[in-house]
Amino acid sequence: MIYLKSFKLLTEDEEKTIPCIDSRNIYVNHYPLGILSNKKFTTIDFEPITCFYGNNGTGKTTLINMIASKLKAETKNSLNKGSYFDLYVQYCNNEMSFEE
């Protein structure tokens, strides 16, 4: 079996390197920029069981959607993505393992 060992999100400084889609910033949704980086949350090291918890709006679903998108996991529902979602996910890194 293959396991997700770690997932690396972008830091605030790394987010600034993402090319601007529309320099005018008119009607551009910057999601997910700033959602997790402003909390200094950039790396997840997975254990056999890993839980994400927190208040509403803290980024739990965003995080799971980014991981699913990066791993090209099949989803039943379409993701609510902003203009930068796919580009952000391209910059994320993950490490897989065959050991538990």
N, CA and C of each residue as an Amber inpcrd file, in Angstrom:
protein
   300
   0.8450000  -1.1710000   0.0000000   0.0000000   0.0000000   0.0000000
   0.8950000   1.2390000   0.0000000   0.4110000   2.3090000  -0.5690000
   1.1730000   3.5620000  -0.6180000   0.5170000   4.5800000   0.3150000
   1.3420000   5.3190000   1.0330000   0.8620000   6.2710000   2.0300000
   1.3950000   7.6670000   1.7350000   0.6300000   8.6530000   2.1370000
   1.0830000  10.0360000   2.0870000   1.9180000  10.2780000   3.3380000
   3.1980000  10.5660000   3.1550000   4.1140000  10.7440000   4.2770000
   4.1580000  12.1930000   4.7510000   4.1990000  13.1240000   3.8000000
   4.2310000  14.5410000   4.1680000   3.6540000  15.3870000   3.0400000
   3.2340000  16.5780000   3.4020000   2.6930000  17.5380000   2.4350000
   3.2270000  18.9070000   2.8120000   3.7980000  19.5950000   1.8300000
   4.4180000  20.9000000   2.0620000   3.6160000  21.9840000   1.3670000
   3.1180000  22.9260000   2.1680000   2.4080000  24.0960000   1.6570000
   3.3970000  25.2340000   1.4560000   2.9450000  26.3230000   0.9280000
   3.8160000  27.4640000   0.6800000   3.8790000  28.3890000   1.8870000
   5.0400000  28.9890000   2.0910000   5.1880000  30.0320000   3.1110000
   4.6560000  31.3380000   2.5340000   4.5310000  32.3540000   3.3720000
   4.0860000  33.6630000   2.8820000   5.0290000  34.1840000   1.7980000
   6.3310000  34.0220000   1.9910000   7.3070000  34.4920000   0.9940000
   7.1890000  33.7100000  -0.3090000   6.9740000  32.3980000  -0.2200000
   6.8170000  31.5810000  -1.4290000   5.5440000  31.9420000  -2.1790000
   4.4890000  32.2980000  -1.4480000   3.2430000  32.7100000  -2.1090000
   3.4460000  33.9520000  -2.9660000   4.3440000  34.8190000  -2.5380000
   4.6130000  36.0580000  -3.2800000   5.2820000  35.7930000  -4.6200000
   5.8500000  34.5870000  -4.8080000   6.5150000  34.2550000  -6.0720000
   5.5290000  33.7220000  -7.1170000   4.2890000  33.4600000  -6.7250000
   3.2930000  32.9640000  -7.6770000   2.9590000  34.1030000  -8.6410000
   3.0770000  33.8420000  -9.9340000   2.7950000  34.9040000 -10.9110000
   1.3690000  35.4170000 -10.7950000   1.2200000  36.7160000 -10.8700000
  -0.1030000  37.3420000 -10.7750000  -0.8950000  37.0350000 -12.0420000
  -2.1060000  36.5450000 -11.8690000  -2.9450000  36.1920000 -13.0070000
  -3.4730000  37.4460000 -13.6950000  -3.9020000  38.4120000 -12.9130000
  -4.4310000  39.6530000 -13.4560000  -3.8660000  40.7920000 -12.6240000
  -2.9600000  41.5420000 -13.2030000  -2.2730000  42.5900000 -12.4530000
  -3.2370000  43.6880000 -11.9880000  -4.4100000  43.7750000 -12.6070000
  -5.3740000  44.8020000 -12.2150000  -6.1290000  44.4010000 -10.9530000
  -6.1020000  43.0740000 -10.6150000  -6.7880000  42.5370000  -9.4370000
  -8.2700000  42.8960000  -9.3940000  -8.8850000  42.9610000 -10.5570000
 -10.3140000  43.2410000 -10.6320000 -11.0570000  41.9130000 -10.6510000
 -11.9100000  41.7080000  -9.6780000 -12.7210000  40.4900000  -9.5690000
 -11.8730000  39.2210000  -9.5450000 -10.6830000  39.2940000  -8.9900000
  -9.8240000  38.1240000  -8.8910000  -9.9180000  37.5990000  -7.4610000
 -10.2330000  36.3170000  -7.3320000 -10.3020000  35.6740000  -6.0380000
  -8.9280000  35.0840000  -5.7440000  -8.2540000  35.5490000  -4.7100000
  -6.8980000  35.1080000  -4.4020000  -6.8530000  33.8190000  -3.5910000
  -7.9930000  33.1980000  -3.3690000  -8.0590000  31.9250000  -2.6440000
  -7.1940000  30.8920000  -3.3390000  -6.3610000  30.1510000  -2.6680000
  -6.1630000  29.9460000  -1.2330000  -4.9850000  30.7180000  -0.6470000
  -4.4980000  31.7370000  -1.3500000  -3.3530000  32.4950000  -0.8420000
  -3.6840000  33.1100000   0.5150000  -2.7900000  32.9500000   1.4640000
  -2.9580000  33.5540000   2.7830000  -3.8220000  32.7790000   3.7530000
  -4.4650000  31.7110000   3.3000000  -5.3520000  30.9550000   4.1860000
  -4.5570000  30.2480000   5.2830000  -3.5230000  29.5170000   4.9140000
  -2.7450000  28.7580000   5.8870000  -1.3780000  29.3660000   6.1660000
  -0.8180000  30.0880000   5.1990000   0.5240000  30.6460000   5.3900000
   0.5480000  31.7060000   6.4850000  -0.5410000  32.4610000   6.6360000
  -0.5510000  33.4880000   7.6840000  -0.6490000  32.8770000   9.0770000
  -0.9320000  31.5740000   9.1440000  -0.9330000  30.8520000  10.4160000
   0.4010000  30.1380000  10.6410000   1.3590000  30.3500000   9.7230000
   2.6880000  29.7060000   9.7810000   2.5670000  28.1840000   9.7110000
   1.5460000  27.7090000   9.0240000   1.2950000  26.2800000   8.8640000
   1.7500000  25.8870000   7.4710000   2.9150000  25.2420000   7.3710000
   3.4530000  24.9620000   6.0450000   3.7720000  23.4990000   5.7770000
   3.9500000  22.6830000   6.8100000   4.3260000  21.2880000   6.5840000
   3.4720000  20.3570000   7.4390000   3.0270000  19.2720000   6.8320000
   2.2740000  18.2490000   7.5470000   3.0580000  16.9500000   7.4390000
   3.4080000  16.3780000   8.5650000   4.0270000  15.0600000   8.6080000
   2.9500000  14.0880000   9.0800000   2.5450000  13.1930000   8.1920000
   1.4260000  12.3090000   8.4840000   1.8420000  11.1210000   9.3420000
   0.9460000  10.6960000  10.1920000   1.0740000   9.5110000  11.0360000
   0.0190000   8.5150000  10.5510000  -0.0110000   7.2830000  11.1250000
  -1.0510000   6.3350000  10.6910000  -2.4630000   6.9330000  10.7680000
  -2.6980000   7.7790000  11.7640000  -3.9580000   8.5260000  11.8310000
  -3.5990000   9.9920000  12.0290000  -4.0880000  10.8430000  11.1570000
  -3.8570000  12.2790000  11.2560000  -5.2050000  12.9780000  11.2290000
  -5.4630000  13.8430000  12.2070000  -6.7310000  14.5690000  12.2980000
  -6.4840000  16.0540000  12.0600000  -7.3920000  16.6740000  11.3630000
  -7.3920000  18.1230000  11.2010000  -8.5960000  18.6470000  11.9620000
  -8.3630000  19.5750000  12.8650000  -9.4740000  20.1320000  13.6270000
  -9.2610000  21.6200000  13.8090000 -10.3380000  22.3200000  14.0630000
 -10.2790000  23.7570000  14.2690000 -11.6390000  24.3680000  14.0520000
 -11.7240000  25.6450000  14.3100000 -12.9840000  26.3740000  14.1530000
 -13.3740000  26.4900000  12.6900000 -14.6030000  26.8880000  12.4560000
 -15.0670000  27.1530000  11.0960000 -14.1850000  28.2270000  10.4690000
 -13.8360000  28.0230000   9.2110000 -13.0760000  29.0250000   8.4810000
 -11.5790000  28.9980000   8.7110000 -11.0670000  27.9500000   9.3550000
  -9.6260000  27.9110000   9.6210000  -8.8260000  27.2590000   8.5080000
  -9.4840000  26.6270000   7.5310000  -8.7870000  26.0890000   6.3740000
  -8.7300000  24.5740000   6.2890000  -9.4910000  23.8660000   7.1060000
  -9.4570000  22.3950000   7.0830000  -9.8790000  21.8450000   5.7250000
 -10.9920000  22.2930000   5.2220000 -11.4840000  21.8160000   3.9300000
 -10.5690000  22.2690000   2.8070000 -10.0650000  23.4810000   2.8880000
  -9.1110000  23.9790000   1.8970000  -7.8950000  23.0680000   1.8400000
  -7.3740000  22.7110000   2.9890000  -6.2140000  21.8360000   3.0690000
  -6.5000000  20.4750000   2.4370000  -7.6160000  19.8780000   2.7860000
  -7.9710000  18.5680000   2.2260000  -8.1810000  18.6700000   0.7180000
  -8.7920000  19.7450000   0.2540000  -8.9870000  19.9280000  -1.1910000
  -7.6570000  20.1030000  -1.9190000  -6.6980000  20.7940000  -1.2930000
  -5.3830000  20.9680000  -1.9170000  -4.6510000  19.6300000  -2.0040000
  -4.7060000  18.8580000  -0.9330000  -4.0570000  17.5450000  -0.9400000
  -4.6900000  16.6490000  -1.9990000  -6.0170000  16.6130000  -2.0350000
  -6.7240000  15.7860000  -3.0200000  -6.3800000  16.2050000  -4.4410000
  -6.3190000  17.5080000  -4.6810000  -5.9940000  18.0070000  -6.0130000
  -4.5630000  17.6450000  -6.4030000  -3.6230000  17.7990000  -5.4750000
  -2.2120000  17.4840000  -5.7550000  -2.0460000  15.9990000  -6.0610000
  -2.7740000  15.1530000  -5.3350000  -2.6690000  13.7060000  -5.5270000
  -3.5590000  13.2060000  -6.6640000  -4.2930000  14.1330000  -7.2840000
  -5.2210000  13.7980000  -8.3700000  -6.2330000  12.7450000  -7.9250000
  -6.7000000  12.9050000  -6.6950000  -7.7050000  11.9970000  -6.1470000
  -9.0520000  12.2740000  -6.8060000  -9.7930000  11.2300000  -7.0290000
 -11.1170000  11.3520000  -7.6280000 -12.0860000  11.9050000  -6.5920000
 -12.8540000  12.9030000  -6.9820000 -13.8480000  13.4830000  -6.0800000
 -15.2300000  13.3790000  -6.6970000 -16.2320000  13.2810000  -5.8570000
 -17.6120000  13.2110000  -6.3420000 -18.1520000  14.5980000  -6.6460000
 -17.6910000  15.5840000  -5.9110000 -18.1620000  16.9590000  -6.1010000
 -17.0500000  17.8020000  -6.6990000 -17.4340000  18.8030000  -7.4530000
 -16.4210000  19.7100000  -7.9880000 -15.9440000  20.6250000  -6.8570000
 -14.6680000  20.9790000  -6.9030000 -14.0920000  21.8340000  -5.8770000
 -14.4190000  23.2850000  -6.1670000 -14.6690000  24.0390000  -5.1120000
 -14.8780000  25.4720000  -5.2340000 -13.5010000  26.1230000  -5.2480000
 -13.0000000  26.4350000  -6.4310000 -11.6380000  26.9420000  -6.5800000
 -11.6470000  28.4250000  -6.9090000 -10.6650000  29.1220000  -6.3830000
 -10.4460000  30.5070000  -6.7720000  -9.5110000  30.5530000  -7.9640000
  -9.1670000  31.7370000  -8.3810000  -8.3050000  31.9280000  -9.5450000
  -6.9190000  31.3300000  -9.3520000  -6.4390000  31.2410000  -8.1150000
  -5.0790000  30.8080000  -7.8360000  -4.9740000  29.3740000  -7.3250000
  -6.0870000  28.6810000  -7.1430000  -6.0760000  27.3640000  -6.5120000
  -5.1610000  26.3780000  -7.2350000  -5.3840000  26.1450000  -8.5170000
  -4.5860000  25.1590000  -9.2610000  -3.1150000  25.5480000  -9.3280000
  -2.8440000  26.8310000  -9.4920000  -1.4670000  27.3090000  -9.5350000
  -0.7850000  27.0960000  -8.1830000  -1.4900000  27.3850000  -7.0970000
  -0.9510000  27.1730000  -5.7530000  -0.6080000  25.7020000  -5.5510000
  -1.5130000  24.8230000  -5.9260000  -1.3140000  23.3810000  -5.7400000
  -0.1000000  22.8930000  -6.5270000   0.1590000  23.4660000  -7.6880000
   1.3420000  23.0810000  -8.4750000   2.6290000  23.3280000  -7.6940000
   2.6540000  24.3730000  -6.8700000   3.8410000  24.7280000  -6.1000000
   3.9930000  23.8930000  -4.8250000   2.9390000  23.2020000  -4.4040000
   3.0110000  22.3350000  -3.2080000   3.8000000  21.0720000  -3.5270000
   4.3590000  20.4760000  -2.5010000   5.1070000  19.2350000  -2.6590000
   4.5630000  18.1830000  -1.6990000   4.6910000  16.9330000  -2.0980000
   4.2760000  15.8450000  -1.2270000   5.3100000  14.7200000  -1.3090000
   5.3300000  13.9130000  -0.2740000   6.2150000  12.7680000  -0.2240000
   5.3660000  11.5450000   0.0810000   5.5590000  10.5070000  -0.7070000
   4.8080000   9.2680000  -0.5350000   5.7380000   8.2030000   0.0480000
   5.1430000   7.1500000   0.6430000   5.9110000   6.0710000   1.2390000
   5.1670000   4.7640000   1.0550000   5.9010000   3.6720000   0.9530000
   5.2890000   2.3600000   0.8770000   5.2460000   1.6930000   2.2580000
   5.7770000   2.3970000   3.2430000   5.7780000   1.8810000   4.6110000
   4.7900000   2.6480000   5.4550000   4.1680000   1.9700000   6.3790000
   3.1750000   2.5940000   7.2560000   3.7720000   3.5560000   8.2200000
